[in-house]
Coordinates of C-alpha atoms and ligand atoms in Angstrom, one line a residue:
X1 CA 0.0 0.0 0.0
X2 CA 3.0 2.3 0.8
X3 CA 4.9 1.6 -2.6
X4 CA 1.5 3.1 -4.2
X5 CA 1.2 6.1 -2.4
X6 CA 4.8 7.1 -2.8
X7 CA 6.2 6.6 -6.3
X8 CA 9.8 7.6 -8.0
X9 CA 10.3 11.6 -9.4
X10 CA 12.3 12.3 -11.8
X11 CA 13.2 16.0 -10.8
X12 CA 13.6 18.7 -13.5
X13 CA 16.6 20.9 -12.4
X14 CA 15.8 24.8 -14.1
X15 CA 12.2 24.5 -15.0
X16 CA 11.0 25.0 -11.4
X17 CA 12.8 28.0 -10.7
X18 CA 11.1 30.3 -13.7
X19 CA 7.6 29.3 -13.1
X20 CA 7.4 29.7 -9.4
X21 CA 5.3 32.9 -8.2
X22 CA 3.0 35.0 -9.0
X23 CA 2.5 35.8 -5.2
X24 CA 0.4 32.7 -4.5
X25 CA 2.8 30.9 -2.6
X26 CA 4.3 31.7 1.1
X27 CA 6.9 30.0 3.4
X28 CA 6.2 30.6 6.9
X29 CA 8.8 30.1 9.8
X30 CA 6.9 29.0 12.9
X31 CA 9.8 28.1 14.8
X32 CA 13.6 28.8 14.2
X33 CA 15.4 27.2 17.2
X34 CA 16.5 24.1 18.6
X35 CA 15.4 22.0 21.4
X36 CA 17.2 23.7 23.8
X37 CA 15.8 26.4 26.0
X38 CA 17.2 30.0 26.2
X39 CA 17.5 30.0 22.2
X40 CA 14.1 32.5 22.3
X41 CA 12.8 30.6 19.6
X42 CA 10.3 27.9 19.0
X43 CA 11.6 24.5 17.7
X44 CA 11.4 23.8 14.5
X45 CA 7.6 24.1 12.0
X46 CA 7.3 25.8 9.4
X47 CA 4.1 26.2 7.3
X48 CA 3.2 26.5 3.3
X49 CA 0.6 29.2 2.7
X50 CA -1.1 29.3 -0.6
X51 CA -3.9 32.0 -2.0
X52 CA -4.0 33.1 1.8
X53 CA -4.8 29.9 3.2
X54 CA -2.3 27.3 5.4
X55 CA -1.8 24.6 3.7
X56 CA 1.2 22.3 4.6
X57 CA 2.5 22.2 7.9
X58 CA 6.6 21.0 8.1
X59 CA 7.2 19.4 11.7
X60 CA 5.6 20.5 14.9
X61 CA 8.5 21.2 17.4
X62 CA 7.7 23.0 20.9
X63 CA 5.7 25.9 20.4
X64 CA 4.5 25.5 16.9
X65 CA 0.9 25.7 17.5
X66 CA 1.3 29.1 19.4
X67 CA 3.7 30.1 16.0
X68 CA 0.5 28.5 13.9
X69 CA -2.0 31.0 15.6
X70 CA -0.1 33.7 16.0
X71 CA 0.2 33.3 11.8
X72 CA -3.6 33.6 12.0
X73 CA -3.7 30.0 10.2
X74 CA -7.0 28.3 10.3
X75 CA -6.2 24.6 11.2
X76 CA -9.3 23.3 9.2
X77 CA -7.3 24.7 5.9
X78 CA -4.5 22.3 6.5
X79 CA -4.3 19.6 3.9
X80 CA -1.0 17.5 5.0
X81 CA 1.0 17.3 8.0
X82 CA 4.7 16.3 7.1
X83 CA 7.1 15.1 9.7
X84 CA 11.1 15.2 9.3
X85 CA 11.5 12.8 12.5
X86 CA 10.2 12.2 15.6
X87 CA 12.8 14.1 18.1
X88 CA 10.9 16.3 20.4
X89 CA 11.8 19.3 18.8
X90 CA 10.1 18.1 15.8
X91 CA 6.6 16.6 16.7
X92 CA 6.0 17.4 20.4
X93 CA 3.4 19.9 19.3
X94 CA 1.6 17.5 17.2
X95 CA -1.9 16.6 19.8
X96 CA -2.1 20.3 19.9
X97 CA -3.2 20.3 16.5
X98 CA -5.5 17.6 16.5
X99 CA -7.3 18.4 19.8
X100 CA -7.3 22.2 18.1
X101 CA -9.1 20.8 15.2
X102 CA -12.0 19.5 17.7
X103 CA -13.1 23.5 17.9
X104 CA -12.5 24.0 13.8
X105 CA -14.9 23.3 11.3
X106 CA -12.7 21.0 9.8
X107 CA -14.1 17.9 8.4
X108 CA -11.4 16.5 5.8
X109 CA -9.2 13.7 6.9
X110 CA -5.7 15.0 7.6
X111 CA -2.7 12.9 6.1
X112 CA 0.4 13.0 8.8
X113 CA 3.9 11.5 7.0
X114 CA 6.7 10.9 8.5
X115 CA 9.9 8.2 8.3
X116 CA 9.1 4.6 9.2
X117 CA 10.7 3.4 12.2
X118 CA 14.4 1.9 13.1
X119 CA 16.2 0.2 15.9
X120 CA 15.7 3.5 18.3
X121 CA 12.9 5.4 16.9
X122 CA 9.2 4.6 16.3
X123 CA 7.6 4.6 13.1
X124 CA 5.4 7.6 12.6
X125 CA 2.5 5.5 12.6
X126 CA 3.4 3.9 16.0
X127 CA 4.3 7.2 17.0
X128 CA 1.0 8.4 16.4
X129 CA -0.7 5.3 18.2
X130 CA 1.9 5.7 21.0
X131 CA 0.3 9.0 21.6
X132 CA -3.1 8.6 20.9
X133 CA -4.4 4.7 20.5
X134 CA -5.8 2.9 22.9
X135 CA -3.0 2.4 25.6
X136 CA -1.7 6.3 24.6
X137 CA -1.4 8.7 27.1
X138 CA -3.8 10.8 24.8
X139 CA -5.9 8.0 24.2
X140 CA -9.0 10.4 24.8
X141 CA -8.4 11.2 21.0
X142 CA -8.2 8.5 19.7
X143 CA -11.7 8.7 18.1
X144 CA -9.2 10.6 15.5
X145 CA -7.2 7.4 14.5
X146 CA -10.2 4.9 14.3
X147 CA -12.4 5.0 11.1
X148 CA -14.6 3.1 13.0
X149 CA -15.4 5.5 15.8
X150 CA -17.2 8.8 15.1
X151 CA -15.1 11.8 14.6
X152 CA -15.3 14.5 12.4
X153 CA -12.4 13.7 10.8
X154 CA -9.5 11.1 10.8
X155 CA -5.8 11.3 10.6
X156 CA -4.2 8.9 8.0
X157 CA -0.8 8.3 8.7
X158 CA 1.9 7.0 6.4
X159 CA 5.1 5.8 6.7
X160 CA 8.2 7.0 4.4
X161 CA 9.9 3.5 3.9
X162 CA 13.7 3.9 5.0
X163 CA 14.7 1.5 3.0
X164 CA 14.3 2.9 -0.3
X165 CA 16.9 5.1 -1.3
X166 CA 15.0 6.8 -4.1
X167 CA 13.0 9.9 -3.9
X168 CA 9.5 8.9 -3.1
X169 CA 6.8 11.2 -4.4
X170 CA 3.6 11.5 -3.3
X171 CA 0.6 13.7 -5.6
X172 CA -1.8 15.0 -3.6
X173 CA -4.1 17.2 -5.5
X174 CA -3.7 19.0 -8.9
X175 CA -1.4 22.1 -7.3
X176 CA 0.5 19.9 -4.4
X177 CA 2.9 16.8 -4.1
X178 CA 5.3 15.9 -1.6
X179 CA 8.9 14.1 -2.0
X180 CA 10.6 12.3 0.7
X181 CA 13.7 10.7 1.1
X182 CA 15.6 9.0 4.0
X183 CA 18.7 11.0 5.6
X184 CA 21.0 10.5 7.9
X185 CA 20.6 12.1 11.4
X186 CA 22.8 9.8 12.7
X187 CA 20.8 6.7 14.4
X188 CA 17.6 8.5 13.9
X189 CA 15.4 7.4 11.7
X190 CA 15.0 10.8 9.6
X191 CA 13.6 11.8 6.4
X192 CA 13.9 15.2 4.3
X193 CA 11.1 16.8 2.3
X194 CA 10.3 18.7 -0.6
X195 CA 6.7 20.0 -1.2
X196 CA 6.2 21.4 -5.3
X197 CA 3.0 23.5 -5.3
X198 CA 2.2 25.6 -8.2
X199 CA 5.4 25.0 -10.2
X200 CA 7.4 26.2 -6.7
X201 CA 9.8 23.9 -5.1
X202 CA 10.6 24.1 -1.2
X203 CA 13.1 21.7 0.3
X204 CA 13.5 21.5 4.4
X205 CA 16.1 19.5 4.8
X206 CA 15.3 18.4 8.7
X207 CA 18.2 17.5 10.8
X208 CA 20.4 15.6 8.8
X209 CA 24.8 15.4 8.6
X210 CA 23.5 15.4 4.6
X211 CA 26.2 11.6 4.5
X212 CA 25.1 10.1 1.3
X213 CA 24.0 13.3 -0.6
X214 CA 20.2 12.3 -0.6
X215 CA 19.4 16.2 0.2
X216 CA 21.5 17.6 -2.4
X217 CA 19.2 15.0 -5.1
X218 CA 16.6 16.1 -3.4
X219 CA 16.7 20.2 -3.2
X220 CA 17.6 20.0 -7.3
X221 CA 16.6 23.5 -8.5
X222 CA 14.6 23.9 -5.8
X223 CA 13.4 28.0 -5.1
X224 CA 14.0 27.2 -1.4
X225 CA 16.1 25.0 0.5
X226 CA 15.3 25.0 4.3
X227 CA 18.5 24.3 5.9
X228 CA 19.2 23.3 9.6
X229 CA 22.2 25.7 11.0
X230 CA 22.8 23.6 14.3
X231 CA 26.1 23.4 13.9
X232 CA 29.4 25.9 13.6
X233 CA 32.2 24.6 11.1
X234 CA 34.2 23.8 14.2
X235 CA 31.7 21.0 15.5
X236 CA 32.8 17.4 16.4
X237 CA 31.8 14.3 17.5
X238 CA 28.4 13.7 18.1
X239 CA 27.1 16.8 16.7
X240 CA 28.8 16.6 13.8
X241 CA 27.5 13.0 12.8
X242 CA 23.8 14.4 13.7
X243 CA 24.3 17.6 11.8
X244 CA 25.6 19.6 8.9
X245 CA 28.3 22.5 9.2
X246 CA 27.4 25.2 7.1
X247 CA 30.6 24.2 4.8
X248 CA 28.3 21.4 3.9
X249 CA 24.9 23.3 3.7
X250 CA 26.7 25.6 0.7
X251 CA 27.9 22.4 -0.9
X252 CA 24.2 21.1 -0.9
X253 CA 22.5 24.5 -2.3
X254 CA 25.4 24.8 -4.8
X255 CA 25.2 21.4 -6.3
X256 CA 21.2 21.3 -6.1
X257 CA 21.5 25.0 -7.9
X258 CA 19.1 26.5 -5.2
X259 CA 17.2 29.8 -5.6
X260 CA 17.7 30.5 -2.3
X261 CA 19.1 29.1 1.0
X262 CA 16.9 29.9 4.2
X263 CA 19.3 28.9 7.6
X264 CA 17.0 27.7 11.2
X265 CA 16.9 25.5 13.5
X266 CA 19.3 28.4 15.0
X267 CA 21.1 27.0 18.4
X268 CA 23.1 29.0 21.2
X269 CA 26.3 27.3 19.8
X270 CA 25.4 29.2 16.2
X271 CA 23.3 32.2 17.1
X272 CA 26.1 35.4 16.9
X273 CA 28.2 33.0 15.0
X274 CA 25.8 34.2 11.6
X275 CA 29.0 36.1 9.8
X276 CA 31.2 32.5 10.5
X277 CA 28.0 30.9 9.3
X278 CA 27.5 33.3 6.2
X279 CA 31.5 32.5 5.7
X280 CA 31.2 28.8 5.3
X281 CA 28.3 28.8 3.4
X282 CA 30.0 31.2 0.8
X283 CA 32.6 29.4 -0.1
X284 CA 30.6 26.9 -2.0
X285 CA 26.9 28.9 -2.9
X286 CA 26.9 32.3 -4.3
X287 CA 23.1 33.0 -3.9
X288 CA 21.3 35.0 -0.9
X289 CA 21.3 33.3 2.0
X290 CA 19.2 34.3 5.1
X291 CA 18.5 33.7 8.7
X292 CA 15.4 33.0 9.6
X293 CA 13.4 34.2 12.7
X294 CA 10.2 32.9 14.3
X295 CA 7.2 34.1 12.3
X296 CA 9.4 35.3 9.0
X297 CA 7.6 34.9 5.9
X298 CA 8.9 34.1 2.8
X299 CA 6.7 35.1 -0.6
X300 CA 7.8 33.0 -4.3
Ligands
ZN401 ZN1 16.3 19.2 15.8

C-alpha cells in the first residue's frame, strides 16, 4: 500500500525556478530554534501558505501551535501534516493540533507522513498510536485514529519507507505533491522533504549530517532550501554526525543550484556566529542566503 502512495520523481533541475510565483505561494517560519531552551525561539515548524490559506504544515516542534496561531492559520485549511523525525523538537506539538481541530470546522481527513521506524525510533505511525491509541497517554483522541469510531475527521498516517533510497513522491491534488527521502541524522530514523506546489519547489532539509547526498538530489533546483544551522564549522563528535556545518549546507545548495538558502533551526552554539555561518556557506553557494526568525515569511 505504501509503494502506491509514494512513487519515484524524476526532478527537473531549471524549470521549477522560472515558473514559481505569481504571489500565491508563502513559506512561513513558525519556529527557528533548537530544542534547547534560552534560544528564544520555538523549535522547529514551518508552514506552506497558498492563495492566503495554510496549507502544509513541516514538523511540529515545541511551540508551533502558538507560532501556527499567532500566523492567524485556520487549522481546518491544512491539507497535509509532514514530519522530518520524531525528536521532540520536531513533533512534540503534534496533539495540539488535532485536539485544536476539535473546535475547527474541519471535516477533511488530515494525512500526517513521517519516516518509518528503526532500531531506536518509532515509526510515525506507531508514533502516532503511542500518543493517541488505545493504551496512549492521549488516548482520549483516539476517536481521531479509528475510522470506525465517530469523529469529524480522521488522521491517515503513512510511513516513508527507510529502505528505499529513491526519492518517493507523493501527488496530492492538482497544485501539491510531496517528496521524501531517507537522511542521515545519525541513528535516527529521519527523512527530508520537498513540497512542489504551483510549479514552486521548497526543500527543508530536517536535521540531517546530509552523508550520502540524498538532500542535495533532493533540493535539485529547488526556489528554497530550508537548511538546519545547528552546527558551527568547528563542531565534532556527536554533533557533527547528527548535523551539517554550514561548509556542507553551501555544498548542498550549490550542487542542487538552489534559488535561495533559508538557515534555522538556530542554536546557542550558532546564534552570533551568523558572519562564521554566512563564511562557510560562501565558499561553496553564491546566492542570498538568510536567517530566519520565528514568524518570518517568505513570498515566491
Ligand atoms: Zn532538531
Amino acid at each position: 500500500m505504501r509503494a502506491c502512495l509514494f512513487c519515484c520523481l524524476v526532478l527537473l533541475p531549471g524549470l521549477l525556478q522560472a515558473d514559481c510565483g505569481k504571489g500565491r505561494v508563502t513559506l512561513q517560519v513558525l519556529g527557528s530554534g533548537g530544542p534547547e531552551l534560552g534560544d528564544g525561539r520555538a523549535s522547529s515548524s514551518y508552514l506552506i501558505w497558498l492563495d492566503g490559506k495554510a496549507r502544509v504544515l513541516v514538523d511540529t516542534g515545541a511551540g508551533a501551535s502558538r507560532g501556527f496561531e499567532m500566523a492567524g492559520a485556520k487549522v481546518e485549511d491544512l491539507e497535509a501534516i509532514l514530519l522530518t523525525h520524531l525528536h521532540v523538537d520536531h513533533s512534540v506539538d503534534l496533539p495540539s493540533f488535532i485536539k485544536a481541530a476539535f473546535f475547527s470546522p474541519r471535516s477533511n481527513d488530515l494525512p500526517v507522513f513521517g519516516p518509518g521506524g528503526n532500531a531506536l525510533m518509532p515509526s510515525t505511525s506507531e508514533f502516532v498510536q503511542l500518543l493517541m491509541g488505545s493504551g496512549g497517554a492521549f488516548r482520549y483522541l483516539g476517536n481521531y485514529l479509528d475510522r470506525t469510531r465517530a469523529a469529524a475527521f480522521h488522521l491517515h498516517v503513512r510511513d516513508i519507507d527507510l529502505a528505499d533510497k529513491a526519492i518517493q513522491t507523493r501527488r496530492l491534488n492538482d497544485r501539491l505533491s510531496f517528496s521524501a527521502v531517507p537522511v542521515d541524522h545519525g541513528p535516527v530514523a529521519a527523512v527530508a522533504w520537498r513540497v512542489d506546489i504551483l510549479g514552486c519547489a521548497i526543500a527543508f532539509s530536517g536535521d540531517t549530517s546530509n552523508k550520502g547526498g540524498a538532500l542535495t538530489r533532493l533540493s535539485a533546483a529547488a526556489d528554497i532550501l530550508v537548511a538546519h544551522n545547528a552546527i558551527p564549522e568547528t563542531a565534532t563528535g556527536a554533533a557533527r554526525n547528527l548535523h551539517m556545518p554550514p561548509s556542507e549546507i553551501g555544498k548542498v545548495a550549490a550542487a542542487a543550484k538552489v534559488g535561495k538558502l533559508i538557515l534555522s533551526h538556530r542554536m546557542r552554539r550558532t546564534l552570533g556566529g551568523e558572519a562564521l555561518t554566512a563564511n562557510g556557506i560562501r565558499r561553496y553557494y553564491s546566492g542570498p542566503v538568510l536567517f530566519a526568525n520565528d514568524l518570518d515569511k517568505f513570498p515566491l
